[in-house]
Coordinates of N, CA and C and ligand atoms in Angstrom, one line a residue:
X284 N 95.2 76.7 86.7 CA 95.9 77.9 86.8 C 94.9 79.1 86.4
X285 N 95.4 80.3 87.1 CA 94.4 81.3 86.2 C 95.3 82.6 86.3
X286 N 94.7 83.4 85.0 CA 95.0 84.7 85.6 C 94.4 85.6 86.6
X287 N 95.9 86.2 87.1 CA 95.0 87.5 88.2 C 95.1 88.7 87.8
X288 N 93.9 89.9 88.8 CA 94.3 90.9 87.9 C 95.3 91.8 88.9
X289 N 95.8 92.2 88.0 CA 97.0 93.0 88.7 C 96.5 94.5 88.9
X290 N 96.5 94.7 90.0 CA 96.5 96.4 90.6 C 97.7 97.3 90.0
X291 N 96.6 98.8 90.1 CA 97.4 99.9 88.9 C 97.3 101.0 89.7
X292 N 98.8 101.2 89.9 CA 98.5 102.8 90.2 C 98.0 103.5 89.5
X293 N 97.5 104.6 90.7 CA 97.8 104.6 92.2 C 97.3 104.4 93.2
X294 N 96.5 102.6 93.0 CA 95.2 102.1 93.9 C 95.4 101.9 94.8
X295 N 95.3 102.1 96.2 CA 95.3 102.4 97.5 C 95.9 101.0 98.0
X296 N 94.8 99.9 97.4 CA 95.4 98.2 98.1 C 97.3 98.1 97.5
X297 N 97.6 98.7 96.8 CA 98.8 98.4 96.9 C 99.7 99.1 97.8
X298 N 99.3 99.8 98.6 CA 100.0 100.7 100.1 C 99.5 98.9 101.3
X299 N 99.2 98.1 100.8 CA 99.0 97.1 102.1 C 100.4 97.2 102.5
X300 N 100.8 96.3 103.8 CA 102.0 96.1 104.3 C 101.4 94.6 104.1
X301 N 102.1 94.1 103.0 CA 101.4 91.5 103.5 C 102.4 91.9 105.0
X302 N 101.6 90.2 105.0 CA 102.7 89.8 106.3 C 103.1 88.7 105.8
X303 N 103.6 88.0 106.6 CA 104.3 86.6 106.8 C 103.8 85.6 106.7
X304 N 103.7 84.5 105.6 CA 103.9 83.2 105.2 C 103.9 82.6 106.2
X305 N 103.2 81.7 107.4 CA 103.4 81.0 108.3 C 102.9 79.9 108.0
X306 N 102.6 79.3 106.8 CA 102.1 77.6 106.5 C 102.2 78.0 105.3
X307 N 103.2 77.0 104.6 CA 103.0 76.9 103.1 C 102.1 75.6 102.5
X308 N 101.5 75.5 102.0 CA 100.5 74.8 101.8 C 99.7 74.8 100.2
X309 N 99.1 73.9 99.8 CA 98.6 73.8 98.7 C 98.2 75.0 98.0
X310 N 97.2 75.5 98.9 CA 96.5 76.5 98.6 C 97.8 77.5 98.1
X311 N 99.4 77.6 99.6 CA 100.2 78.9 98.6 C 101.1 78.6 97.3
X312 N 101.2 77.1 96.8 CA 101.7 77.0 96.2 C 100.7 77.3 94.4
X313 N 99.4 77.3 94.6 CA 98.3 77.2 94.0 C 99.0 78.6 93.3
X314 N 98.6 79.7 94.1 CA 99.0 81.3 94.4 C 100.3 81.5 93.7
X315 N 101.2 80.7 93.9 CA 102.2 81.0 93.4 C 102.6 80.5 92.3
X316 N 101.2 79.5 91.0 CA 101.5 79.0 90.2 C 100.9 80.1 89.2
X317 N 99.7 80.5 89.8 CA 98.8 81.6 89.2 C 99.4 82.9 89.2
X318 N 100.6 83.1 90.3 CA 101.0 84.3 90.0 C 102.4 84.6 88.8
X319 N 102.5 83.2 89.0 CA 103.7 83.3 87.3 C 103.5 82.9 86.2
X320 N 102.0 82.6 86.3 CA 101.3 82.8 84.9 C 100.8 84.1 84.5
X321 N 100.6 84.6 85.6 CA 100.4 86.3 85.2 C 101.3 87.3 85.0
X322 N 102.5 86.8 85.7 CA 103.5 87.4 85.4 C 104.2 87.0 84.0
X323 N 104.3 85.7 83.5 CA 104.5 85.6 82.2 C 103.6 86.2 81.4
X324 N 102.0 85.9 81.2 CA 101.7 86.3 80.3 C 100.9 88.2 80.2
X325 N 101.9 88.8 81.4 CA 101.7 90.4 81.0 C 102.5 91.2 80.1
X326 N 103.8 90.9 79.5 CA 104.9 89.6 80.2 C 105.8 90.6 80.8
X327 N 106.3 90.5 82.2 CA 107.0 91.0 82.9 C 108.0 89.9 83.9
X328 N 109.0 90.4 84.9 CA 110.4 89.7 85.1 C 109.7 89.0 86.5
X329 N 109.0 90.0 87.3 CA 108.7 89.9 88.8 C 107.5 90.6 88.6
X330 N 106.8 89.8 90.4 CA 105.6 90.4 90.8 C 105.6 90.0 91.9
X331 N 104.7 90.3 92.9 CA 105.0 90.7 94.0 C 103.4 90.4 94.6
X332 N 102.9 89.7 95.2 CA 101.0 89.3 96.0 C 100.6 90.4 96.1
X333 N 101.3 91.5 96.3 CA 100.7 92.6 96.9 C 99.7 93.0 95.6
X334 N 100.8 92.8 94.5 CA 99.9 93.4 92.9 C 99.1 92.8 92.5
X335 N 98.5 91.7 92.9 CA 97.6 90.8 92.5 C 96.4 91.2 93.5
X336 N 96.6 91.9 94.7 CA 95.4 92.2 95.8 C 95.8 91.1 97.0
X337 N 97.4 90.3 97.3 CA 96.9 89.2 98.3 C 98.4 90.2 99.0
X338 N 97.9 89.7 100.1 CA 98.8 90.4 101.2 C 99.1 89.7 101.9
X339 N 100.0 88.7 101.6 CA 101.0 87.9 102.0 C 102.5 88.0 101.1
X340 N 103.6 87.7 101.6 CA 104.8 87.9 101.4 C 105.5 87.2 100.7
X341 N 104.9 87.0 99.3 CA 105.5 86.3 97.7 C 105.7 87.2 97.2
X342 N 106.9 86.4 96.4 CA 107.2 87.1 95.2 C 107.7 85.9 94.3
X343 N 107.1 86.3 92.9 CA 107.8 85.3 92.0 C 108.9 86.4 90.8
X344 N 109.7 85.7 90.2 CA 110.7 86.2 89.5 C 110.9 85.6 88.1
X345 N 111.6 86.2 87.1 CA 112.0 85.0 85.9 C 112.8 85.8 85.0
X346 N 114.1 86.1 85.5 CA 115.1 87.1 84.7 C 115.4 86.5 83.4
X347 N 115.3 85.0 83.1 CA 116.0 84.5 82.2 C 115.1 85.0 80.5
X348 N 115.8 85.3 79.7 CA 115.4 85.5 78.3 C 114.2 84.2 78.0
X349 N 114.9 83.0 78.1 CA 114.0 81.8 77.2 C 112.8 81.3 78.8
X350 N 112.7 82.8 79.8 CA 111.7 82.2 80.6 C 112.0 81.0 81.0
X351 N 112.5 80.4 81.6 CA 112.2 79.1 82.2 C 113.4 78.8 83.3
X352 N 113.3 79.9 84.5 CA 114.1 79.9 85.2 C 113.6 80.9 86.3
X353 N 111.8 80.0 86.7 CA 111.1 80.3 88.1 C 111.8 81.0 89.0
X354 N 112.0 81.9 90.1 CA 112.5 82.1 91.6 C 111.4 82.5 91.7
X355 N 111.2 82.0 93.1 CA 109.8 82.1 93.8 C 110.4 82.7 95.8
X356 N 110.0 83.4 96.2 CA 111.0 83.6 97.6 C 109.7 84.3 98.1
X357 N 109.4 83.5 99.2 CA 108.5 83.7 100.3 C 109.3 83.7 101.7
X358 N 108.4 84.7 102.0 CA 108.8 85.5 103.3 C 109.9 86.1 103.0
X359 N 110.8 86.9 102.1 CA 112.1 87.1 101.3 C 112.5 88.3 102.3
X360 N 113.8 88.0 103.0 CA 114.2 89.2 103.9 C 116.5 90.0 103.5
X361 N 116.5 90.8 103.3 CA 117.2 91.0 103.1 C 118.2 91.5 104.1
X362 N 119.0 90.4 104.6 CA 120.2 90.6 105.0 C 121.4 91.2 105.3
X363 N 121.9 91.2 103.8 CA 123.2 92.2 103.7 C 122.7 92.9 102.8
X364 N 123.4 93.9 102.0 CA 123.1 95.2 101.0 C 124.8 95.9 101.4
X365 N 125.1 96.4 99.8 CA 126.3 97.6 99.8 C 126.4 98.0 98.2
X366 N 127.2 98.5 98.3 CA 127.1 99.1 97.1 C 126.1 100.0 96.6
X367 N 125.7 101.1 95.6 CA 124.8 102.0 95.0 C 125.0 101.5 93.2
X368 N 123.6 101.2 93.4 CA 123.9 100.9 92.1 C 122.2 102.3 91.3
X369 N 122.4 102.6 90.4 CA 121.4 103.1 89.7 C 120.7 102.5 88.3
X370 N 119.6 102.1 88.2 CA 119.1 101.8 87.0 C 117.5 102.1 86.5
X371 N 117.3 101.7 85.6 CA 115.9 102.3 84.5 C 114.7 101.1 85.5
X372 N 113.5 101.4 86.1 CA 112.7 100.4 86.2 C 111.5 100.8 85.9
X373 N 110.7 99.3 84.8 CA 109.5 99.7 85.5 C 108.6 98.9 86.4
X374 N 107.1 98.9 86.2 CA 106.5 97.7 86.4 C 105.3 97.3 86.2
X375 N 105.1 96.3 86.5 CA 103.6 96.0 85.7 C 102.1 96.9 86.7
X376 N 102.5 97.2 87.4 CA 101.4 98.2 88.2 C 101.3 99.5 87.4
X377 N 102.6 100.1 87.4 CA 102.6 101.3 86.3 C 102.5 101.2 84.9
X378 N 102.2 101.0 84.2 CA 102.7 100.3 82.9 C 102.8 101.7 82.0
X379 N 104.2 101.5 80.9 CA 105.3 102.5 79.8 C 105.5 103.8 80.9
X380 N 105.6 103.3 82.1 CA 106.4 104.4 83.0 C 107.9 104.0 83.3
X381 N 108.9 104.4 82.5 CA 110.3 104.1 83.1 C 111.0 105.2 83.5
X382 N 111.4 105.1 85.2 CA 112.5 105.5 85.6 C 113.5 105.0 86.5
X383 N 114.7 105.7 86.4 CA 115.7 105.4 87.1 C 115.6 105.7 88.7
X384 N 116.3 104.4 89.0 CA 115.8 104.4 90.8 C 117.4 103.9 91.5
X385 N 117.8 104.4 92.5 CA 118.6 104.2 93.7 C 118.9 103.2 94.1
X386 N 119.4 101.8 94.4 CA 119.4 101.0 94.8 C 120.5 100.4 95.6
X387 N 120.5 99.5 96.1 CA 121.9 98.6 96.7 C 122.3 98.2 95.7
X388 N 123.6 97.4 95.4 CA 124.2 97.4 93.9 C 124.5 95.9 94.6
X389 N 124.6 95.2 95.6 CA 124.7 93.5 95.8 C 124.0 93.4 97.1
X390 N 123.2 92.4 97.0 CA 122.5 92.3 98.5 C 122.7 90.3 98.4
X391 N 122.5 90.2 99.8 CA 122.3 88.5 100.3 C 120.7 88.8 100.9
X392 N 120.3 87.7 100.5 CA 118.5 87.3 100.8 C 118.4 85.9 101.3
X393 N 117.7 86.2 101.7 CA 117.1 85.0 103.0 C 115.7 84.7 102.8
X394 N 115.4 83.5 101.9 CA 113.3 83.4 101.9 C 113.4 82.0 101.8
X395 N 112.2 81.6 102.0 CA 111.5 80.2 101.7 C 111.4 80.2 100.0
X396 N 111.9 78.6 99.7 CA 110.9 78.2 98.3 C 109.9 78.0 98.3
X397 N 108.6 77.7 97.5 CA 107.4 77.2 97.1 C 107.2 75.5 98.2
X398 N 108.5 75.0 98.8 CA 108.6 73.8 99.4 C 108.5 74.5 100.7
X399 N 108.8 75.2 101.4 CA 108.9 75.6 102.7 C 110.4 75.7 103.0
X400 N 111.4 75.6 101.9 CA 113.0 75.5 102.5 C 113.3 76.3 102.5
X401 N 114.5 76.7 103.9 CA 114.9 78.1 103.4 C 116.3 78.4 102.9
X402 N 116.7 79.2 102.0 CA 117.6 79.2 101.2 C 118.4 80.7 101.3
X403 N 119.6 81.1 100.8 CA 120.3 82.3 100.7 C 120.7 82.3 99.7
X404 N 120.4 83.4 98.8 CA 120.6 83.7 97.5 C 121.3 85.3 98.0
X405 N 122.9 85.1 97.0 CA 123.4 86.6 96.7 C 123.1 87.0 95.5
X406 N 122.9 88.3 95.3 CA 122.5 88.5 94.0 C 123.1 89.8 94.1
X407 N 123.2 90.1 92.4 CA 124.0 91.8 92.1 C 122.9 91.7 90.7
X408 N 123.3 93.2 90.0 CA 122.8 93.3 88.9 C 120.9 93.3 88.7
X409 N 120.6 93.2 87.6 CA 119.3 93.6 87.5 C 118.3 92.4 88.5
X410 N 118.9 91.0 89.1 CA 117.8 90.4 90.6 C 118.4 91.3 91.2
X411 N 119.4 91.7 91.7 CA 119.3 92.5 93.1 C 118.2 93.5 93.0
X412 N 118.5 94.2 92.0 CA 117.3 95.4 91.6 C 115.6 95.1 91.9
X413 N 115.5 93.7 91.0 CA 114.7 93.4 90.8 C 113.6 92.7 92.0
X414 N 114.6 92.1 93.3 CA 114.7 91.6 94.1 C 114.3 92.6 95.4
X415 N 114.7 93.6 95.4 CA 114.8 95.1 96.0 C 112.9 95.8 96.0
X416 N 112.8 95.6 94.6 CA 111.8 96.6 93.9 C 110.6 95.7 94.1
X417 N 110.5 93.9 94.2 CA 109.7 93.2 94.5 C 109.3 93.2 96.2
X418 N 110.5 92.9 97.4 CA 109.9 93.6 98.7 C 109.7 94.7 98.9
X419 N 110.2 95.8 98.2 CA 109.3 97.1 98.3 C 108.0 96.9 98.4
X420 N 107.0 96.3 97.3 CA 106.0 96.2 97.0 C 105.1 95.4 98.0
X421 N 106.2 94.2 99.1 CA 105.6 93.6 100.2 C 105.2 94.5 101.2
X422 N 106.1 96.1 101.4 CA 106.1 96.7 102.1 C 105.3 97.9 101.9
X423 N 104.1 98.1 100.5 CA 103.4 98.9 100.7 C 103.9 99.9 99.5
X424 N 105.1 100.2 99.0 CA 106.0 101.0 98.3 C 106.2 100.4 96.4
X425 N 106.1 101.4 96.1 CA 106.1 101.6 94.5 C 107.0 102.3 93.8
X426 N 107.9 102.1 93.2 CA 109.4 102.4 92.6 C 109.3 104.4 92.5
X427 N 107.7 104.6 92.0 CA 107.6 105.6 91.5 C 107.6 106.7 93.1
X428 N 107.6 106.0 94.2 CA 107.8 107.1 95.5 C 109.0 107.2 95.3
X429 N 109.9 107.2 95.1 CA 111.4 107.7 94.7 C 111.6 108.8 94.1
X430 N 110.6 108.8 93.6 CA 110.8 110.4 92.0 C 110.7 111.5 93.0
X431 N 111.0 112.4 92.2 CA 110.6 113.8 93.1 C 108.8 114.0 93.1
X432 N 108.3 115.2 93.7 CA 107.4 115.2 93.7 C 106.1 115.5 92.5
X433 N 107.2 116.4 91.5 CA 106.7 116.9 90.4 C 106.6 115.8 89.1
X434 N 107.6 115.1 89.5 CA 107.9 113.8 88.9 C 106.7 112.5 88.8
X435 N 106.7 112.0 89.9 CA 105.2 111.1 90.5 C 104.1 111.7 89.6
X436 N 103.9 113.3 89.4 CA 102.6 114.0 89.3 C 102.6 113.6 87.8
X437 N 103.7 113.7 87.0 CA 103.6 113.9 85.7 C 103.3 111.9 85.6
X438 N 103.7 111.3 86.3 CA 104.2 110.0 86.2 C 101.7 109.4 86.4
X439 N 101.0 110.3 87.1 CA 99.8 109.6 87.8 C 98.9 110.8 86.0
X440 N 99.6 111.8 85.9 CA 98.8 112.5 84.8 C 98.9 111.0 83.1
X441 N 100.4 111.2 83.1 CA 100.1 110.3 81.9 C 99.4 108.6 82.2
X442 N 99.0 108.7 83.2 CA 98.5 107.0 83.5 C 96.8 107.5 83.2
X443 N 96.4 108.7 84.1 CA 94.9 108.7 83.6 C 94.9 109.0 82.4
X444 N 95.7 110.0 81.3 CA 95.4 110.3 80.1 C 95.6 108.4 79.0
X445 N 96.3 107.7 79.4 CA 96.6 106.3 78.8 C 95.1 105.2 79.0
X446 N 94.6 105.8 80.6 CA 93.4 105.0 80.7 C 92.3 105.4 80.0
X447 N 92.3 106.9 79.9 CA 91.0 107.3 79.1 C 91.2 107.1 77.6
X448 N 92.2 107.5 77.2 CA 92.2 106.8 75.7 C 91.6 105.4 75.7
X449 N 92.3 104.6 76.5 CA 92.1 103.1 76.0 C 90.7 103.1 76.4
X450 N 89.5 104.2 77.2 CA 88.0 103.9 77.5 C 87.5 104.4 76.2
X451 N 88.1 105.2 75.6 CA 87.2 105.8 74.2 C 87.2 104.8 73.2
X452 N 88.6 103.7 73.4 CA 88.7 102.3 72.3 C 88.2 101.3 73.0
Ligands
NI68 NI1 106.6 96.4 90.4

């Protein structure tokens, strides 16, 4: 297993659009062991290939407190959606950026496991969210395009002022 590194806004490779998972295979399940090891130890809930630089259509997940309750959903396509639900997000691309974002408040999803099966998972609550905010990221898109415009700006000002500190330590 290894770590990967995760891309930071507002690096360009995270505007890819992945595509489609068409053989799952050693090599994606490999990808998908390394990417929940980086997602545990950043430590964050979900991540998304896109954030790691691979543009293909994973996402791994782990809402549970005591960690140990994997979702892994390749080629993940969303279905149904209703409801508006609003809540606080962040993510590991932006990092101590939280804001509140828009969302469907219950969706049904449709992806592959790590096995190649395909499965339907309904979800509400922070996976729907969470679930939402990870195919965004398949699609090119970052929680922080939501904000207004003045918003984003203050949101890209405090990320360079956090990076140059941490270059002077
Ligand atoms: Ni994210």
């Amino acid at each position: 297993m290894a770590l990967l590194e995760i891309l930071q806004y507002p690096d360009k490779r995270l505007r890819t659009v992945a595509e489609a998972v068409d053989v799952i295979d050693d090599a994606t399940r490999q990808l998908v062991d390394d990417m929940f090891e980086t997602m545990y130890a950043a430590p964050g809930i979900g991540l998304a290939a896109t954030q790691v630089n691979v543009h293909r259509r994973i996402i791994v997940m782990d809402l549970s407190a005591e960690k140990n309750q994997p979702l892994c959903l390749i080629n993940p396509e969303i279905i149904k959606a209703e409801g508006v639900e609003q809540t606080e997000e962040g993510c590991l691309s932006v990092p101590d950026i939280f804001e509140t974002v828009e969302r469907a408040e219950r969706i049904v999803v449709k992806a592959l496991d790590a096995q190649g099966k395909e499965f339907t998972l309904e979800a509400d609550g922070l996976l729907a969210v969470c679930i939402q905010h990870e195919i965004d990221h398949l699609d090119g898109n970052v929680f922080v395009d939501y904000l207004s415009p003045l918003k984003q700006m203050r949101v890209k000002k405090k990320l360079q002022k956090a990076r140059r500190q941490a270059a002077i330590l």
